[in-house]
Coordinates of C-alpha atoms (C1' of nucleotides) in Angstrom, one line a residue:
Chain A
M1 CA -12.2 16.1 29.7
R2 CA -10.9 12.9 28.2
A3 CA -8.6 12.0 31.0
S4 CA -11.4 12.4 33.5
V5 CA -13.3 9.5 32.1
P6 CA -12.2 6.5 33.9
I7 CA -11.8 3.3 31.9
T8 CA -14.5 1.1 33.1
V9 CA -16.1 -2.0 31.5
S10 CA -19.2 0.0 30.6
G11 CA -17.1 2.8 29.3
L12 CA -15.3 0.4 27.1
K13 CA -18.5 -1.1 25.9
T14 CA -19.4 0.9 22.9
A15 CA -17.8 4.3 22.8
C16 CA -16.7 5.3 19.3
S17 CA -15.7 8.6 20.8
Q18 CA -13.3 6.9 23.1
C19 CA -11.8 4.5 20.5
N20 CA -8.3 5.0 19.2
L21 CA -9.3 3.6 15.8
V22 CA -11.6 6.6 14.8
E23 CA -9.1 7.7 12.2
L24 CA -9.3 4.4 10.4
C25 CA -12.8 3.4 11.0
L26 CA -16.4 4.5 10.1
P27 CA -16.3 7.7 12.3
F28 CA -13.4 9.2 10.4
G29 CA -13.8 12.9 9.8
M30 CA -16.9 13.4 11.9
S31 CA -17.3 16.3 14.4
D32 CA -17.2 15.7 18.1
S33 CA -20.9 16.2 18.5
E34 CA -21.6 13.8 15.6
L35 CA -19.2 11.3 17.2
S36 CA -21.0 11.3 20.5
R37 CA -24.2 10.3 18.6
L38 CA -22.4 7.4 17.1
D39 CA -22.0 5.8 20.5
E40 CA -25.7 4.9 20.2
L41 CA -24.9 3.0 17.1
V42 CA -22.6 0.2 18.2
G43 CA -24.8 -2.4 19.8
A44 CA -22.2 -4.6 21.3
R45 CA -18.8 -6.1 20.9
R46 CA -18.3 -9.7 19.8
K47 CA -15.2 -11.8 20.2
V48 CA -14.3 -14.2 17.5
K49 CA -11.7 -16.9 18.0
R50 CA -9.1 -17.8 15.4
Q51 CA -10.5 -19.8 12.6
Q52 CA -14.1 -19.1 13.6
N53 CA -16.6 -17.5 11.4
L54 CA -18.0 -14.0 12.1
Y55 CA -20.6 -14.8 9.5
R56 CA -21.2 -17.3 6.7
A57 CA -22.4 -17.0 3.1
G58 CA -26.2 -17.5 3.3
D59 CA -26.6 -16.0 6.8
P60 CA -29.3 -13.4 7.0
F61 CA -27.8 -9.9 7.0
E62 CA -28.4 -7.9 10.1
A63 CA -25.3 -5.9 10.9
I64 CA -22.0 -4.7 9.6
Y65 CA -18.9 -5.1 11.7
A66 CA -16.0 -2.8 12.5
I67 CA -12.8 -4.7 13.5
R68 CA -11.6 -3.6 16.9
A69 CA -8.8 -6.0 17.3
G70 CA -7.3 -8.8 15.2
S71 CA -7.8 -9.6 11.5
F72 CA -10.0 -11.5 9.2
K73 CA -10.2 -13.0 5.7
T74 CA -13.3 -13.1 3.5
D75 CA -13.9 -15.9 1.0
V76 CA -16.4 -17.1 -1.5
L77 CA -16.9 -20.6 -2.5
L78 CA -18.2 -22.4 -5.6
E79 CA -20.3 -25.5 -5.4
D80 CA -17.5 -27.7 -6.7
G81 CA -15.4 -26.8 -3.6
R82 CA -13.1 -24.2 -5.2
D83 CA -12.7 -21.1 -3.1
Q84 CA -11.3 -17.7 -3.4
V85 CA -10.1 -15.3 -0.7
T86 CA -11.6 -12.0 -1.6
G87 CA -9.9 -9.9 1.0
F88 CA -7.9 -9.6 4.2
Q89 CA -9.2 -7.1 6.8
M90 CA -7.4 -5.3 9.6
T91 CA -8.4 -3.2 12.6
G92 CA -10.7 -0.3 11.8
E93 CA -11.9 -1.9 8.5
I94 CA -15.6 -2.7 7.9
L95 CA -16.9 -6.2 7.2
G96 CA -20.3 -7.3 6.0
L97 CA -21.1 -4.7 3.3
D98 CA -21.7 -7.6 0.8
G99 CA -24.9 -8.5 2.7
I100 CA -26.8 -5.3 2.1
S101 CA -27.7 -6.0 -1.5
T102 CA -29.6 -9.3 -1.0
E103 CA -30.1 -9.1 2.8
T104 CA -28.0 -12.3 2.9
H105 CA -24.3 -12.5 3.3
S106 CA -22.6 -13.6 0.1
C107 CA -19.2 -14.6 1.6
N108 CA -17.6 -16.0 4.7
A109 CA -15.7 -13.9 7.2
I110 CA -13.2 -15.9 9.2
A111 CA -10.9 -14.6 11.9
L112 CA -7.2 -15.1 11.2
E113 CA -6.4 -14.7 14.9
D114 CA -8.4 -14.2 18.1
S115 CA -10.3 -11.0 17.3
E116 CA -13.0 -8.6 18.4
V117 CA -15.5 -6.6 16.4
C118 CA -18.0 -3.9 17.0
V119 CA -21.5 -4.9 15.9
I120 CA -23.3 -2.2 14.0
P121 CA -26.9 -3.1 13.4
Y122 CA -27.7 -2.1 9.9
A123 CA -31.2 -0.8 10.6
K124 CA -29.9 1.5 13.2
L125 CA -27.1 2.7 10.9
E126 CA -29.7 3.7 8.2
E127 CA -31.8 5.4 10.8
L128 CA -29.0 7.4 12.3
S129 CA -27.7 8.3 8.8
H130 CA -30.9 10.4 8.3
E131 CA -30.0 12.5 11.3
V132 CA -26.3 12.6 11.5
E133 CA -25.0 14.6 8.5
G134 CA -21.5 13.1 8.3
L135 CA -22.4 9.5 9.0
Q136 CA -24.2 8.9 5.7
H137 CA -21.4 10.5 3.7
Q138 CA -18.7 8.6 5.6
F139 CA -20.5 5.3 5.1
H140 CA -20.8 5.9 1.4
K141 CA -17.1 6.6 1.3
V142 CA -16.4 3.3 3.0
M143 CA -18.4 1.4 0.5
S144 CA -16.9 3.2 -2.4
R145 CA -13.4 2.5 -1.1
E146 CA -14.3 -1.2 -1.1
I147 CA -15.3 -0.9 -4.7
V148 CA -12.1 0.8 -5.7
R149 CA -10.1 -1.8 -3.7
D150 CA -11.8 -4.6 -5.5
H151 CA -11.0 -3.0 -8.9
G152 CA -7.4 -2.9 -7.8
V153 CA -7.5 -6.6 -7.1
M154 CA -9.2 -7.3 -10.4
M155 CA -6.3 -5.4 -12.1
L156 CA -3.8 -7.5 -10.2
L157 CA -5.5 -10.8 -11.0
G158 CA -6.2 -9.9 -14.6
S159 CA -3.0 -8.4 -15.7
M160 CA -0.1 -9.0 -13.4
R161 CA 2.4 -11.9 -13.2
A162 CA 3.1 -13.9 -10.1
E163 CA 5.9 -11.8 -8.7
E164 CA 4.2 -8.6 -9.4
R165 CA 1.1 -9.7 -7.5
L166 CA 3.2 -10.7 -4.5
A167 CA 5.1 -7.4 -4.6
A168 CA 1.8 -5.5 -4.8
F169 CA 0.4 -7.5 -1.9
L170 CA 3.5 -6.9 0.3
L171 CA 3.5 -3.1 -0.4
N172 CA -0.2 -3.0 0.3
M173 CA 0.2 -4.8 3.7
S174 CA 3.1 -2.5 4.6
Q175 CA 1.1 0.6 3.9
R176 CA -1.8 -0.7 6.0
F177 CA 0.5 -1.6 8.9
T178 CA 2.0 1.9 8.6
A179 CA -1.5 3.5 8.8
R180 CA -2.0 1.6 12.1
G181 CA 1.3 2.8 13.6
F182 CA 3.3 -0.3 13.0
S183 CA 6.5 -0.6 11.2
A184 CA 6.3 -0.2 7.4
A185 CA 9.3 -2.5 6.9
E186 CA 8.8 -5.3 9.3
F187 CA 5.6 -7.2 10.0
H188 CA 4.0 -10.5 10.8
L189 CA 1.6 -12.0 8.3
R190 CA -1.4 -13.6 9.9
M191 CA -2.4 -15.7 6.8
T192 CA -0.8 -18.9 5.4
R193 CA 0.9 -19.2 2.0
E194 CA -2.2 -20.9 0.7
E195 CA -4.5 -18.1 1.8
I196 CA -2.1 -15.5 0.2
G197 CA -2.1 -17.7 -3.0
S198 CA -5.9 -17.9 -3.1
Y199 CA -6.2 -14.1 -2.7
L200 CA -3.6 -13.6 -5.5
G201 CA -4.9 -16.3 -7.8
L202 CA -1.8 -18.4 -7.4
K203 CA -0.9 -21.8 -5.9
L204 CA 0.9 -21.9 -2.5
E205 CA 4.0 -23.3 -4.2
T206 CA 4.2 -20.3 -6.5
V207 CA 3.8 -17.9 -3.6
S208 CA 6.6 -19.7 -1.7
R209 CA 8.9 -19.6 -4.7
A210 CA 8.3 -15.9 -5.2
F211 CA 9.1 -15.2 -1.6
S212 CA 12.4 -17.1 -2.0
R213 CA 13.2 -15.3 -5.2
F214 CA 12.6 -11.9 -3.5
Q215 CA 14.9 -13.0 -0.7
E216 CA 17.7 -14.1 -3.1
E217 CA 17.4 -10.7 -4.8
G218 CA 17.7 -8.9 -1.5
L219 CA 14.3 -7.3 -1.7
I220 CA 13.0 -8.8 1.5
A221 CA 14.0 -11.1 4.3
V222 CA 11.5 -13.9 5.0
Q223 CA 11.3 -16.1 8.1
Q224 CA 8.1 -18.0 7.9
K225 CA 5.4 -15.4 8.5
H226 CA 7.7 -12.7 9.6
I227 CA 8.6 -10.4 6.7
R228 CA 11.2 -7.6 6.5
L229 CA 11.1 -5.3 3.5
L230 CA 14.6 -4.4 2.5
D231 CA 14.1 -2.6 -0.7
T232 CA 10.6 -1.2 -1.2
A233 CA 11.7 0.9 -4.2
G234 CA 12.8 -2.4 -5.8
L235 CA 9.4 -3.9 -5.1
R236 CA 7.6 -1.0 -6.6
K237 CA 9.8 -1.0 -9.7
L238 CA 9.0 -4.7 -10.1
I239 CA 5.3 -3.9 -10.5
Q240 CA 5.6 -1.0 -12.8
H241 CA 7.6 -2.0 -15.8
Q242 CA 7.8 -5.7 -15.9
T243 CA 7.5 -5.5 -19.6
A244 CA 10.0 -2.6 -20.0
G245 CA 12.4 -2.7 -22.9
S246 CA 10.3 -4.8 -25.2
G247 CA 8.5 -1.7 -26.5
R248 CA 5.0 -3.0 -26.0
Chain B
M1 CA -53.7 8.7 -16.1
R2 CA -50.4 7.6 -17.7
A3 CA -51.8 7.7 -21.2
S4 CA -53.0 11.2 -20.7
V5 CA -49.5 12.6 -20.2
P6 CA -48.3 13.6 -23.6
I7 CA -44.7 12.8 -24.5
T8 CA -43.1 16.1 -24.7
V9 CA -39.5 17.2 -24.7
S10 CA -39.8 18.6 -21.2
G11 CA -41.7 15.5 -20.0
L12 CA -38.9 13.3 -21.3
K13 CA -36.3 15.4 -19.6
T14 CA -35.9 14.0 -16.2
A15 CA -38.9 11.9 -15.1
C16 CA -37.8 8.7 -13.3
S17 CA -41.5 8.2 -12.6
Q18 CA -42.1 7.9 -16.4
C19 CA -39.0 5.8 -17.2
N20 CA -39.4 2.2 -18.2
L21 CA -36.2 1.3 -16.6
V22 CA -37.4 1.8 -13.0
E23 CA -37.2 -1.8 -12.2
L24 CA -33.6 -2.1 -13.1
C25 CA -32.4 1.3 -11.9
L26 CA -31.9 3.2 -8.7
P27 CA -35.6 3.8 -8.1
F28 CA -36.4 0.1 -7.9
G29 CA -38.8 -0.7 -5.1
M30 CA -39.8 2.8 -4.2
S31 CA -43.3 3.9 -3.7
D32 CA -45.1 6.2 -6.1
S33 CA -44.9 9.2 -3.8
E34 CA -41.2 8.6 -3.3
L35 CA -40.7 8.1 -7.0
S36 CA -42.2 11.5 -7.8
R37 CA -39.7 13.1 -5.5
L38 CA -36.9 11.4 -7.4
D39 CA -37.7 13.5 -10.4
E40 CA -36.0 16.4 -8.7
L41 CA -32.9 14.3 -8.5
V42 CA -31.9 13.8 -12.1
G43 CA -30.3 17.0 -13.2
A44 CA -30.0 16.4 -16.9
R45 CA -29.4 13.8 -19.5
R46 CA -26.1 13.5 -21.4
K47 CA -25.4 11.8 -24.6
V48 CA -22.1 10.0 -25.1
K49 CA -21.0 8.9 -28.5
R50 CA -19.3 5.5 -29.1
Q51 CA -15.7 5.4 -27.9
Q52 CA -16.1 8.6 -25.9
N53 CA -15.5 8.9 -22.2
L54 CA -18.3 9.6 -19.8
Y55 CA -15.5 10.4 -17.3
R56 CA -11.8 9.6 -16.9
A57 CA -9.7 8.5 -14.0
G58 CA -8.6 11.6 -12.2
D59 CA -11.7 13.7 -13.0
P60 CA -13.3 15.3 -10.0
F61 CA -16.3 13.4 -8.8
E62 CA -19.6 15.3 -9.0
A63 CA -22.3 12.9 -10.1
I64 CA -23.2 9.3 -10.6
Y65 CA -24.8 8.2 -13.8
A66 CA -27.7 5.9 -14.6
I67 CA -27.5 4.4 -18.1
R68 CA -30.7 5.3 -20.0
A69 CA -29.7 3.8 -23.4
G70 CA -26.6 2.1 -24.7
S71 CA -23.8 0.4 -22.8
F72 CA -20.4 1.2 -21.3
K73 CA -17.1 -0.4 -20.2
T74 CA -15.0 0.8 -17.2
D75 CA -11.3 0.3 -17.1
V76 CA -8.3 1.0 -14.9
L77 CA -4.8 1.6 -16.2
L78 CA -1.4 1.2 -14.8
E79 CA 1.4 3.6 -15.5
D80 CA 3.2 1.2 -17.7
G81 CA 0.3 1.1 -20.1
R82 CA -1.4 -2.1 -19.1
D83 CA -5.1 -1.8 -18.6
Q84 CA -7.9 -3.9 -17.3
V85 CA -11.5 -3.7 -18.0
T86 CA -13.3 -3.9 -14.7
G87 CA -16.9 -4.1 -15.9
F88 CA -19.4 -3.8 -18.7
Q89 CA -22.6 -1.8 -17.9
M90 CA -26.0 -2.0 -19.4
T91 CA -29.2 0.1 -19.3
G92 CA -30.4 0.8 -15.8
E93 CA -27.0 0.2 -14.2
I94 CA -25.2 2.9 -12.2
L95 CA -21.8 4.3 -13.1
G96 CA -19.4 6.4 -11.1
L97 CA -19.6 4.9 -7.6
D98 CA -15.9 4.5 -7.5
G99 CA -15.6 8.3 -7.3
I100 CA -17.2 8.8 -3.9
S101 CA -14.3 7.5 -1.8
T102 CA -11.7 10.0 -2.9
E103 CA -13.9 12.6 -4.6
T104 CA -12.0 11.7 -7.8
H105 CA -12.9 9.1 -10.3
S106 CA -10.6 6.1 -10.2
C107 CA -11.4 4.5 -13.5
N108 CA -12.5 5.4 -17.1
A109 CA -16.0 5.0 -18.3
I110 CA -16.2 4.6 -22.1
A111 CA -19.3 4.2 -24.2
L112 CA -19.4 0.9 -26.3
E113 CA -22.1 2.4 -28.5
D114 CA -23.9 5.8 -28.8
S115 CA -25.4 6.1 -25.4
E116 CA -27.3 8.3 -23.0
V117 CA -27.1 8.7 -19.3
C118 CA -29.1 10.4 -16.5
V119 CA -26.8 12.7 -14.5
I120 CA -27.4 12.4 -10.8
P121 CA -25.5 15.1 -8.9
Y122 CA -24.1 13.4 -5.9
A123 CA -24.7 16.2 -3.4
K124 CA -28.4 16.2 -4.4
L125 CA -28.5 12.5 -3.9
E126 CA -27.1 12.7 -0.4
E127 CA -29.5 15.5 0.5
L128 CA -32.6 13.7 -0.8
S129 CA -31.5 10.5 0.9
H130 CA -32.1 12.2 4.2
E131 CA -35.7 12.9 3.3
V132 CA -36.8 10.0 1.1
E133 CA -36.9 6.8 3.1
G134 CA -36.4 4.3 0.3
L135 CA -33.8 6.2 -1.6
Q136 CA -31.0 5.8 0.9
H137 CA -31.7 2.1 1.3
Q138 CA -31.9 1.5 -2.5
F139 CA -28.7 3.4 -3.0
H140 CA -26.9 1.2 -0.5
K141 CA -28.2 -1.8 -2.2
V142 CA -26.8 -0.7 -5.5
M143 CA -23.4 -0.1 -4.0
S144 CA -23.5 -3.4 -2.2
R145 CA -24.5 -5.2 -5.4
E146 CA -21.4 -3.8 -7.1
I147 CA -19.2 -5.2 -4.3
V148 CA -20.8 -8.6 -4.6
R149 CA -20.4 -8.5 -8.4
D150 CA -16.7 -7.6 -8.0
H151 CA -16.2 -10.5 -5.7
G152 CA -17.7 -12.8 -8.4
V153 CA -15.2 -11.4 -10.9
M154 CA -12.4 -12.0 -8.4
M155 CA -13.5 -15.6 -8.1
L156 CA -13.6 -15.9 -11.8
L157 CA -10.1 -14.3 -12.3
G158 CA -8.5 -16.1 -9.4
S159 CA -9.8 -19.6 -9.8
M160 CA -11.3 -20.4 -13.2
R161 CA -9.8 -21.6 -16.4
A162 CA -10.2 -19.8 -19.7
E163 CA -13.3 -21.7 -20.9
E164 CA -15.0 -21.5 -17.6
R165 CA -14.5 -17.7 -17.5
L166 CA -16.0 -17.3 -21.0
A167 CA -18.9 -19.6 -20.1
A168 CA -19.6 -17.6 -17.0
F169 CA -19.4 -14.4 -19.0
L170 CA -21.9 -15.6 -21.6
L171 CA -24.3 -16.8 -19.0
N172 CA -24.0 -13.5 -17.1
M173 CA -24.7 -11.5 -20.3
S174 CA -27.6 -13.7 -21.1
Q175 CA -29.2 -13.2 -17.7
R176 CA -28.8 -9.4 -18.0
F177 CA -30.3 -9.3 -21.5
T178 CA -33.2 -11.3 -20.2
A179 CA -33.8 -8.9 -17.3
R180 CA -34.1 -6.2 -20.0
G181 CA -36.7 -8.1 -22.0
F182 CA -34.3 -9.3 -24.7
S183 CA -33.8 -12.9 -25.7
A184 CA -31.9 -15.0 -23.3
A185 CA -30.5 -17.2 -26.1
E186 CA -29.5 -14.7 -28.8
F187 CA -27.8 -11.4 -28.4
H188 CA -25.3 -9.0 -29.8
L189 CA -22.1 -8.3 -27.9
R190 CA -21.1 -4.7 -28.0
M191 CA -17.5 -5.2 -27.0
T192 CA -14.5 -6.6 -28.9
R193 CA -12.7 -9.9 -28.2
E194 CA -9.9 -7.9 -26.8
E195 CA -12.2 -6.1 -24.3
I196 CA -13.7 -9.4 -23.3
G197 CA -10.2 -10.8 -22.9
S198 CA -9.1 -7.9 -20.7
Y199 CA -12.2 -8.3 -18.5
L200 CA -11.6 -12.0 -18.2
G201 CA -7.9 -11.8 -17.7
L202 CA -7.2 -13.5 -21.1
K203 CA -5.6 -12.6 -24.4
L204 CA -7.9 -12.0 -27.3
E205 CA -6.6 -15.1 -29.1
T206 CA -7.6 -17.3 -26.2
V207 CA -11.1 -15.8 -26.1
S208 CA -11.4 -16.4 -29.8
R209 CA -10.3 -20.0 -29.5
A210 CA -12.7 -20.6 -26.6
F211 CA -15.6 -19.2 -28.8
S212 CA -14.6 -21.6 -31.6
R213 CA -14.3 -24.6 -29.2
F214 CA -17.8 -23.9 -27.8
Q215 CA -19.1 -23.7 -31.3
E216 CA -17.5 -27.0 -32.3
E217 CA -19.0 -28.6 -29.2
G218 CA -22.5 -27.3 -30.1
L219 CA -22.8 -25.1 -27.0
I220 CA -23.2 -21.8 -28.9
A221 CA -23.3 -20.4 -32.4
V222 CA -20.9 -17.5 -33.1
Q223 CA -21.0 -15.1 -35.9
Q224 CA -18.7 -12.2 -35.0
K225 CA -20.4 -10.4 -32.2
H226 CA -23.7 -12.1 -32.7
I227 CA -24.1 -15.0 -30.2
R228 CA -26.7 -17.7 -29.9
L229 CA -26.6 -19.9 -26.8
L230 CA -27.6 -23.5 -27.9
D231 CA -27.0 -25.3 -24.7
T232 CA -27.0 -23.2 -21.5
A233 CA -27.1 -26.3 -19.3
G234 CA -23.9 -27.4 -21.0
L235 CA -22.3 -24.0 -20.3
R236 CA -23.4 -24.1 -16.7
K237 CA -22.0 -27.6 -16.3
L238 CA -18.7 -26.5 -17.7
I239 CA -18.3 -24.0 -14.9
Q240 CA -19.2 -26.3 -12.1
H241 CA -17.1 -29.3 -12.1
Q242 CA -14.2 -28.7 -14.5
T243 CA -12.2 -30.8 -12.0
A244 CA -14.8 -33.5 -11.7
G245 CA -13.6 -37.1 -11.7
S246 CA -10.1 -36.5 -10.4
G247 CA -11.2 -36.9 -6.8
R248 CA -9.6 -33.6 -5.6
Chain C
dC1 C1' 10.8 -34.0 25.8
dA2 C1' 8.9 -36.8 22.5
dT3 C1' 5.3 -37.1 18.6
dG4 C1' 2.0 -35.9 15.1
dG5 C1' 0.0 -32.6 12.2
dC6 C1' 0.4 -28.5 9.8
dC7 C1' 3.0 -25.3 7.0
dG8 C1' 6.6 -24.0 4.1
dT9 C1' 10.3 -25.0 0.8
dT10 C1' 12.3 -27.0 -3.2
dG11 C1' 12.8 -29.9 -7.4
dA12 C1' 11.1 -32.2 -11.7
dT13 C1' 7.7 -32.4 -15.0
dC14 C1' 3.6 -30.9 -17.6
dC15 C1' 0.2 -28.1 -19.8
dA16 C1' -2.9 -24.0 -20.5
dC17 C1' -2.4 -20.0 -22.1
dG18 C1' 0.6 -16.4 -24.1
dT19 C1' 3.3 -15.0 -28.0
dC20 C1' 4.3 -14.4 -32.7
dA21 C1' 2.7 -14.6 -37.2
dA22 C1' -0.2 -15.1 -41.3
dC23 C1' -4.5 -14.6 -43.1
dC24 C1' -9.4 -13.3 -43.8
dA25 C1' -13.9 -10.8 -43.2
dA26 C1' -16.3 -6.7 -42.3
dA27 C1' -16.6 -2.1 -41.9
dA28 C1' -15.0 2.4 -42.7
dA29 C1' -12.8 5.7 -45.5
dT30 C1' -11.7 7.6 -50.1
Chain D
dA1 C1' -16.0 0.3 -56.4
dT2 C1' -11.5 0.2 -54.2
dT3 C1' -8.5 0.8 -50.6
dT4 C1' -7.5 0.9 -45.8
dT5 C1' -8.3 -0.1 -41.3
dT6 C1' -10.0 -2.8 -37.7
dG7 C1' -11.4 -7.0 -35.6
dG8 C1' -11.5 -12.0 -35.7
dT9 C1' -9.7 -16.7 -36.6
dT10 C1' -6.2 -20.1 -36.7
dG11 C1' -1.6 -22.3 -36.5
dA12 C1' 3.1 -23.2 -34.5
dC13 C1' 5.8 -22.6 -30.7
dG14 C1' 7.4 -21.0 -26.0
dT15 C1' 6.9 -20.3 -21.1
dG16 C1' 5.0 -19.2 -16.5
dG17 C1' 2.9 -21.2 -13.3
dA18 C1' 0.3 -25.7 -12.0
dT19 C1' 1.0 -30.2 -10.6
dC20 C1' 3.1 -34.0 -8.3
dA21 C1' 6.2 -35.4 -4.9
dA22 C1' 9.6 -35.4 -1.2
dC23 C1' 11.3 -33.4 2.7
dG24 C1' 12.2 -30.4 6.7
dG25 C1' 11.0 -27.1 10.5
dC26 C1' 7.3 -25.3 13.6
dC27 C1' 4.1 -25.6 16.9
dA28 C1' 0.6 -27.9 19.5
dT29 C1' -0.5 -31.7 22.5
dG30 C1' 0.2 -35.3 25.7

DNA sequence: CATGGCCGTTGATCCACGTCAACCAAAAAT
DNA sequence: ATTTTTGGTTGACGTGGATCAACGGCCATG
């Protein structure tokens, strides 16, 4: 069945059922018949070049986006110019959920490399959710996962030290690369030290120093944006009992 | 019509349509006919005494909760004992959304005072969402609002200084009290300095000192947990251009 | 293959907040 | 009413990470 469908431009256009990202994306866990209905959902694809915005804070909310290729960052900015990266997103992850509440996007989504997204018109999603059993549930799970992730970041920002934050970040990246079939131990970061710092609530110099320290200690090998994890157990230990031995 | 309905125990039991919190809670924006259907939704009420858990991290997820009276905090804990308050919730706000993603709660919800919640069985919510037009949309908005709120906290934790964080916290509390018909300028905090500190990523001593400083500067009047805001414009200014004048 | 603009690294210094400790007020327990 | 406990304030001091500054290696562009 599957092999008999030739890969054509129109075939590529919107088929969730043909997409190799199903297991990471919105359609996860849905039945074949449900999946085929999903193909109606994705309106179009949209390419976003490196450094370009997928959407901006203040833009009217119309659709959510599934990342088909590439990666993004989201950030919020204060009037005084300060900004904070609120997340990095990889293939299969969903962007734009922040817009539902006020019908206006509340953050900026910027491509870290040339990327492509599937546009999922929100009105159509709500409509189809009424009919397709699994879709509603899956969508709720995606939103809930985002909330849980954010709580994790709050924990990191509120109660971890610089090196712990970076270790947690690296382990998280590794785990997400693994889920996408890439090496768990060796990967290429698409973001700058400054962006990592912003996400982790640190200055870029502190991030750089922490990388160097990890390298000295044999935990990782760093070469610019190329990272090799040499001792993941060591990184994990670093997070857990930084305060160990002091009895508090 | 409304006056003719006697307030009985059974009448009190589950009626969203009779509840004075509709405008803050899940039913917001729904039509009268939709509202009446919602009354099927709320299974029961549950009282939670001060310091008791509504649910714990690891508990199986079965329902979300709308706060009818009182207030809560949610927190996450790391294996090494560190914990982080991820939010404070007031009447009309929804608790438990974190549980949807893994079908297990990922944080603890603890009452800050003797409280009462409406139990909303999640399976029933999903079911009813298929039928009641506005419910699904409103639920999505509630989840999205939580995501936006979390981004705000990340901004606060990642790029604000101690006094800015506390000012933002006080203004946020004020705004939420106002929405509930209480004074914007004078209120009683239900949480300790330590809990505020945990939420803001600060130690309790730092919170206490910031309170004292605000008082010295005539921005607020503090008497233990009782707070009076004397200069909200001043507090707002404090957040915006802390860095002003330095040209960066 | 040269040149200019990022991006990352590293060092020296500073300061905001954490830590440690003493003390006091309020509330709870007896 | 008295003791105990819990929560809050304040001071002295230490430190992790910010700030300021210099430099070096990439990568893009002509």
